[in-house]
Amino acid sequence: MNKNRKQLTQLTTAALLTALAILIPQVMPKIVIPPASFTLASHVPIMIGMLISPLVAVIVALGSTLGFLISGLPIEITFRALTHVIFALGGSIFLWKHRNYTHGVKFQIFNIVIALIHTLCEVAIVAFLLTTGFSNLNGRSLTSLFIVLGIGGFIHSIIDFNIAMFLMQAINKVYPFEILKEKPTLTLNKTTQK
């Protein structure tokens, strides 16, 4: 594929994923316990973007933030969405340097690490908002809130990345993605000399 076509394909894919990331908070089912919320498949476009390029991952994460901002959900949820830039960029850079983590057990290990980073960033921003007085608990205990955010966010992240990878592998059969290509194995042709 020539360079211009590849760039156009990435731009188009980034635009489609960003549109989905903006739309998902508006239309998908969600459980909201402010400042926690769990929106079905909300991370999937970001995680697909991570498999395309670090730039696409960041663009889609910012689009998702916009989607949560205009969804009418509490502003703390928008700040949590903004932290997705951190795990999306870091995770995408890692995957592009270590492509063997896009398959099998190594992918699940990567998924768990990304879910931990994702959850810690969200808990950190909520803690910051609560301690600075920007947000309040409205009678909820800080500990129970962090348990909901921590455990719920961790599970949500793992499920969404598995959905993203399932979709990418299905699409990969029709339109191969560079990051999912198997690395060529070195084979030696042995010739016998007489």
CSV table of C-alpha atoms in Angstrom, one decimal:
chain,number,residue,atom,x,y,z
A,1,MET,CA,0.0,0.0,0.0
A,2,ASN,CA,1.5,3.4,-0.9
A,3,LYS,CA,2.1,6.0,1.7
A,4,ASN,CA,-0.8,8.3,0.7
A,5,ARG,CA,-3.3,5.5,0.6
A,6,LYS,CA,-2.1,4.3,4.0
A,7,GLN,CA,-2.5,7.8,5.5
A,8,LEU,CA,-5.9,8.2,4.0
A,9,THR,CA,-7.0,4.8,5.4
A,10,GLN,CA,-5.7,5.8,8.9
A,11,LEU,CA,-7.5,9.2,8.7
A,12,THR,CA,-10.8,7.6,7.6
A,13,THR,CA,-10.5,4.9,10.3
A,14,ALA,CA,-9.7,7.5,13.0
A,15,ALA,CA,-12.7,9.6,11.9
A,16,LEU,CA,-15.1,6.6,12.0
A,17,LEU,CA,-13.8,5.5,15.4
A,18,THR,CA,-14.0,9.0,16.8
A,19,ALA,CA,-17.6,9.3,15.5
A,20,LEU,CA,-18.4,6.0,17.3
A,21,ALA,CA,-16.6,7.2,20.5
A,22,ILE,CA,-18.8,10.4,20.5
A,23,LEU,CA,-22.0,8.5,19.8
A,24,ILE,CA,-21.6,5.6,22.3
A,25,PRO,CA,-22.2,7.8,25.4
A,26,GLN,CA,-25.3,9.1,23.8
A,27,VAL,CA,-27.0,5.9,22.9
A,28,MET,CA,-25.6,2.9,24.7
A,29,PRO,CA,-27.0,1.5,27.9
A,30,LYS,CA,-25.2,2.7,31.0
A,31,ILE,CA,-25.1,2.3,34.8
A,32,VAL,CA,-24.5,5.7,36.5
A,33,ILE,CA,-23.4,6.1,40.1
A,34,PRO,CA,-21.8,9.5,40.0
A,35,PRO,CA,-18.9,10.0,39.6
A,36,ALA,CA,-18.8,6.4,38.4
A,37,SER,CA,-20.5,5.3,35.2
A,38,PHE,CA,-20.2,2.1,33.1
A,39,THR,CA,-21.3,2.6,29.5
A,40,LEU,CA,-21.5,-0.5,27.4
A,41,ALA,CA,-18.6,-0.7,24.9
A,42,SER,CA,-17.4,2.9,25.6
A,43,HIS,CA,-13.7,1.9,25.5
A,44,VAL,CA,-14.0,-0.3,22.4
A,45,PRO,CA,-13.3,2.5,19.7
A,46,ILE,CA,-10.3,3.7,21.8
A,47,MET,CA,-8.9,0.2,22.1
A,48,ILE,CA,-9.3,-0.4,18.4
A,49,GLY,CA,-7.5,2.9,17.8
A,50,MET,CA,-4.6,1.6,20.0
A,51,LEU,CA,-4.2,-1.2,17.5
A,52,ILE,CA,-4.0,1.2,14.6
A,53,SER,CA,-1.6,3.8,15.8
A,54,PRO,CA,-0.7,5.9,18.9
A,55,LEU,CA,-2.0,9.0,17.1
A,56,VAL,CA,-5.4,7.4,16.2
A,57,ALA,CA,-5.6,6.1,19.9
A,58,VAL,CA,-5.2,9.7,21.2
A,59,ILE,CA,-7.7,11.2,18.7
A,60,VAL,CA,-10.3,8.6,19.5
A,61,ALA,CA,-9.8,9.1,23.3
A,62,LEU,CA,-10.3,12.8,22.9
A,63,GLY,CA,-13.4,12.2,20.8
A,64,SER,CA,-14.7,9.9,23.5
A,65,THR,CA,-14.2,12.7,26.0
A,66,LEU,CA,-16.2,15.0,23.8
A,67,GLY,CA,-19.0,12.4,23.7
A,68,PHE,CA,-19.2,12.2,27.5
A,69,LEU,CA,-19.1,16.0,27.8
A,70,ILE,CA,-22.1,16.4,25.5
A,71,SER,CA,-24.0,13.4,26.9
A,72,GLY,CA,-25.2,15.4,29.9
A,73,LEU,CA,-23.6,13.0,32.4
A,74,PRO,CA,-21.9,14.6,35.5
A,75,ILE,CA,-18.7,16.5,34.6
A,76,GLU,CA,-16.6,14.1,36.7
A,77,ILE,CA,-17.3,11.4,34.2
A,78,THR,CA,-16.0,13.6,31.4
A,79,PHE,CA,-12.7,14.1,33.4
A,80,ARG,CA,-12.5,10.3,33.8
A,81,ALA,CA,-12.9,9.9,30.0
A,82,LEU,CA,-10.1,12.4,29.5
A,83,THR,CA,-7.7,10.2,31.4
A,84,HIS,CA,-8.2,7.6,28.7
A,85,VAL,CA,-5.6,9.5,26.7
A,86,ILE,CA,-3.0,8.2,29.1
A,87,PHE,CA,-3.7,4.4,28.8
A,88,ALA,CA,-4.5,4.7,25.1
A,89,LEU,CA,-1.2,6.5,24.2
A,90,GLY,CA,1.0,4.4,26.5
A,91,GLY,CA,-0.7,1.1,25.5
A,92,SER,CA,-0.5,1.8,21.8
A,93,ILE,CA,3.2,2.8,21.9
A,94,PHE,CA,3.9,-0.5,23.8
A,95,LEU,CA,1.9,-2.6,21.4
A,96,TRP,CA,3.7,-1.1,18.4
A,97,LYS,CA,7.1,-1.9,20.0
A,98,HIS,CA,6.0,-5.4,21.2
A,99,ARG,CA,3.6,-6.8,18.6
A,100,ASN,CA,3.7,-10.3,20.1
A,101,TYR,CA,1.5,-8.9,22.9
A,102,THR,CA,-1.5,-8.7,20.5
A,103,HIS,CA,-2.0,-12.5,20.6
A,104,GLY,CA,-2.9,-15.2,23.1
A,105,VAL,CA,-1.8,-15.2,26.8
A,106,LYS,CA,0.5,-12.2,26.3
A,107,PHE,CA,-2.5,-10.1,25.1
A,108,GLN,CA,-4.4,-11.0,28.2
A,109,ILE,CA,-1.5,-10.0,30.4
A,110,PHE,CA,-1.3,-6.7,28.5
A,111,ASN,CA,-5.0,-6.3,28.9
A,112,ILE,CA,-4.8,-6.7,32.7
A,113,VAL,CA,-1.9,-4.2,33.0
A,114,ILE,CA,-3.8,-1.7,30.8
A,115,ALA,CA,-6.9,-2.2,32.9
A,116,LEU,CA,-4.9,-1.4,36.0
A,117,ILE,CA,-3.4,1.8,34.5
A,118,HIS,CA,-6.8,2.8,33.2
A,119,THR,CA,-8.5,2.2,36.6
A,120,LEU,CA,-5.7,4.0,38.6
A,121,CYS,CA,-5.9,7.1,36.3
A,122,GLU,CA,-9.7,7.3,36.7
A,123,VAL,CA,-9.5,6.8,40.5
A,124,ALA,CA,-6.8,9.4,40.7
A,125,ILE,CA,-8.7,12.1,38.8
A,126,VAL,CA,-11.9,11.4,40.9
A,127,ALA,CA,-9.8,11.6,44.1
A,128,PHE,CA,-8.3,14.9,42.9
A,129,LEU,CA,-11.8,16.3,42.1
A,130,LEU,CA,-13.1,15.2,45.5
A,131,THR,CA,-10.2,16.5,47.6
A,132,THR,CA,-10.2,19.9,45.8
A,133,GLY,CA,-13.9,20.4,46.3
A,134,PHE,CA,-14.7,20.3,42.6
A,135,SER,CA,-17.0,17.3,43.3
A,136,ASN,CA,-18.8,16.0,46.3
A,137,LEU,CA,-19.9,12.6,47.5
A,138,ASN,CA,-23.5,13.5,48.3
A,139,GLY,CA,-23.6,11.2,51.3
A,140,ARG,CA,-21.5,8.4,49.7
A,141,SER,CA,-18.4,7.1,51.4
A,142,LEU,CA,-15.1,7.7,49.7
A,143,THR,CA,-14.1,4.1,50.2
A,144,SER,CA,-17.2,2.5,48.7
A,145,LEU,CA,-16.9,4.9,45.7
A,146,PHE,CA,-13.4,3.9,45.0
A,147,ILE,CA,-14.3,0.2,45.3
A,148,VAL,CA,-17.1,0.8,42.7
A,149,LEU,CA,-14.7,2.8,40.5
A,150,GLY,CA,-11.8,0.5,41.0
A,151,ILE,CA,-13.3,-3.0,40.7
A,152,GLY,CA,-16.0,-2.0,38.2
A,153,GLY,CA,-13.7,0.0,36.1
A,154,PHE,CA,-11.1,-2.8,36.0
A,155,ILE,CA,-13.7,-5.4,34.9
A,156,HIS,CA,-15.2,-3.0,32.4
A,157,SER,CA,-11.8,-2.3,30.8
A,158,ILE,CA,-10.9,-6.0,30.5
A,159,ILE,CA,-14.2,-6.8,28.8
A,160,ASP,CA,-14.1,-3.9,26.4
A,161,PHE,CA,-10.5,-4.7,25.3
A,162,ASN,CA,-11.5,-8.3,24.6
A,163,ILE,CA,-14.5,-7.0,22.5
A,164,ALA,CA,-12.1,-4.7,20.6
A,165,MET,CA,-9.6,-7.5,19.9
A,166,PHE,CA,-12.4,-9.8,18.8
A,167,LEU,CA,-13.7,-7.1,16.4
A,168,MET,CA,-10.2,-6.4,15.1
A,169,GLN,CA,-9.5,-10.1,14.4
A,170,ALA,CA,-12.7,-10.4,12.5
A,171,ILE,CA,-12.0,-7.3,10.4
A,172,ASN,CA,-8.4,-8.4,10.0
A,173,LYS,CA,-9.6,-11.4,7.9
A,174,VAL,CA,-11.0,-8.9,5.3
A,175,TYR,CA,-8.7,-6.0,5.7
A,176,PRO,CA,-5.3,-7.0,7.4
A,177,PHE,CA,-4.0,-4.7,10.0
A,178,GLU,CA,-0.3,-4.3,10.2
A,179,ILE,CA,-0.1,-4.7,14.0
A,180,LEU,CA,-1.9,-8.1,13.9
A,181,LYS,CA,0.3,-9.6,11.2
A,182,GLU,CA,2.2,-12.6,12.4
A,183,LYS,CA,5.9,-12.0,12.6
A,184,PRO,CA,7.7,-14.1,10.0
A,185,THR,CA,9.5,-17.0,11.4
A,186,LEU,CA,13.0,-17.8,10.2
A,187,THR,CA,13.2,-21.1,8.3
A,188,LEU,CA,16.3,-22.5,7.0
A,189,ASN,CA,16.2,-24.6,3.9
A,190,LYS,CA,18.7,-27.4,4.4
A,191,THR,CA,20.2,-28.7,1.2
A,192,THR,CA,22.2,-31.8,1.2
A,193,GLN,CA,25.4,-31.8,-0.6
A,194,LYS,CA,26.8,-34.9,-2.1
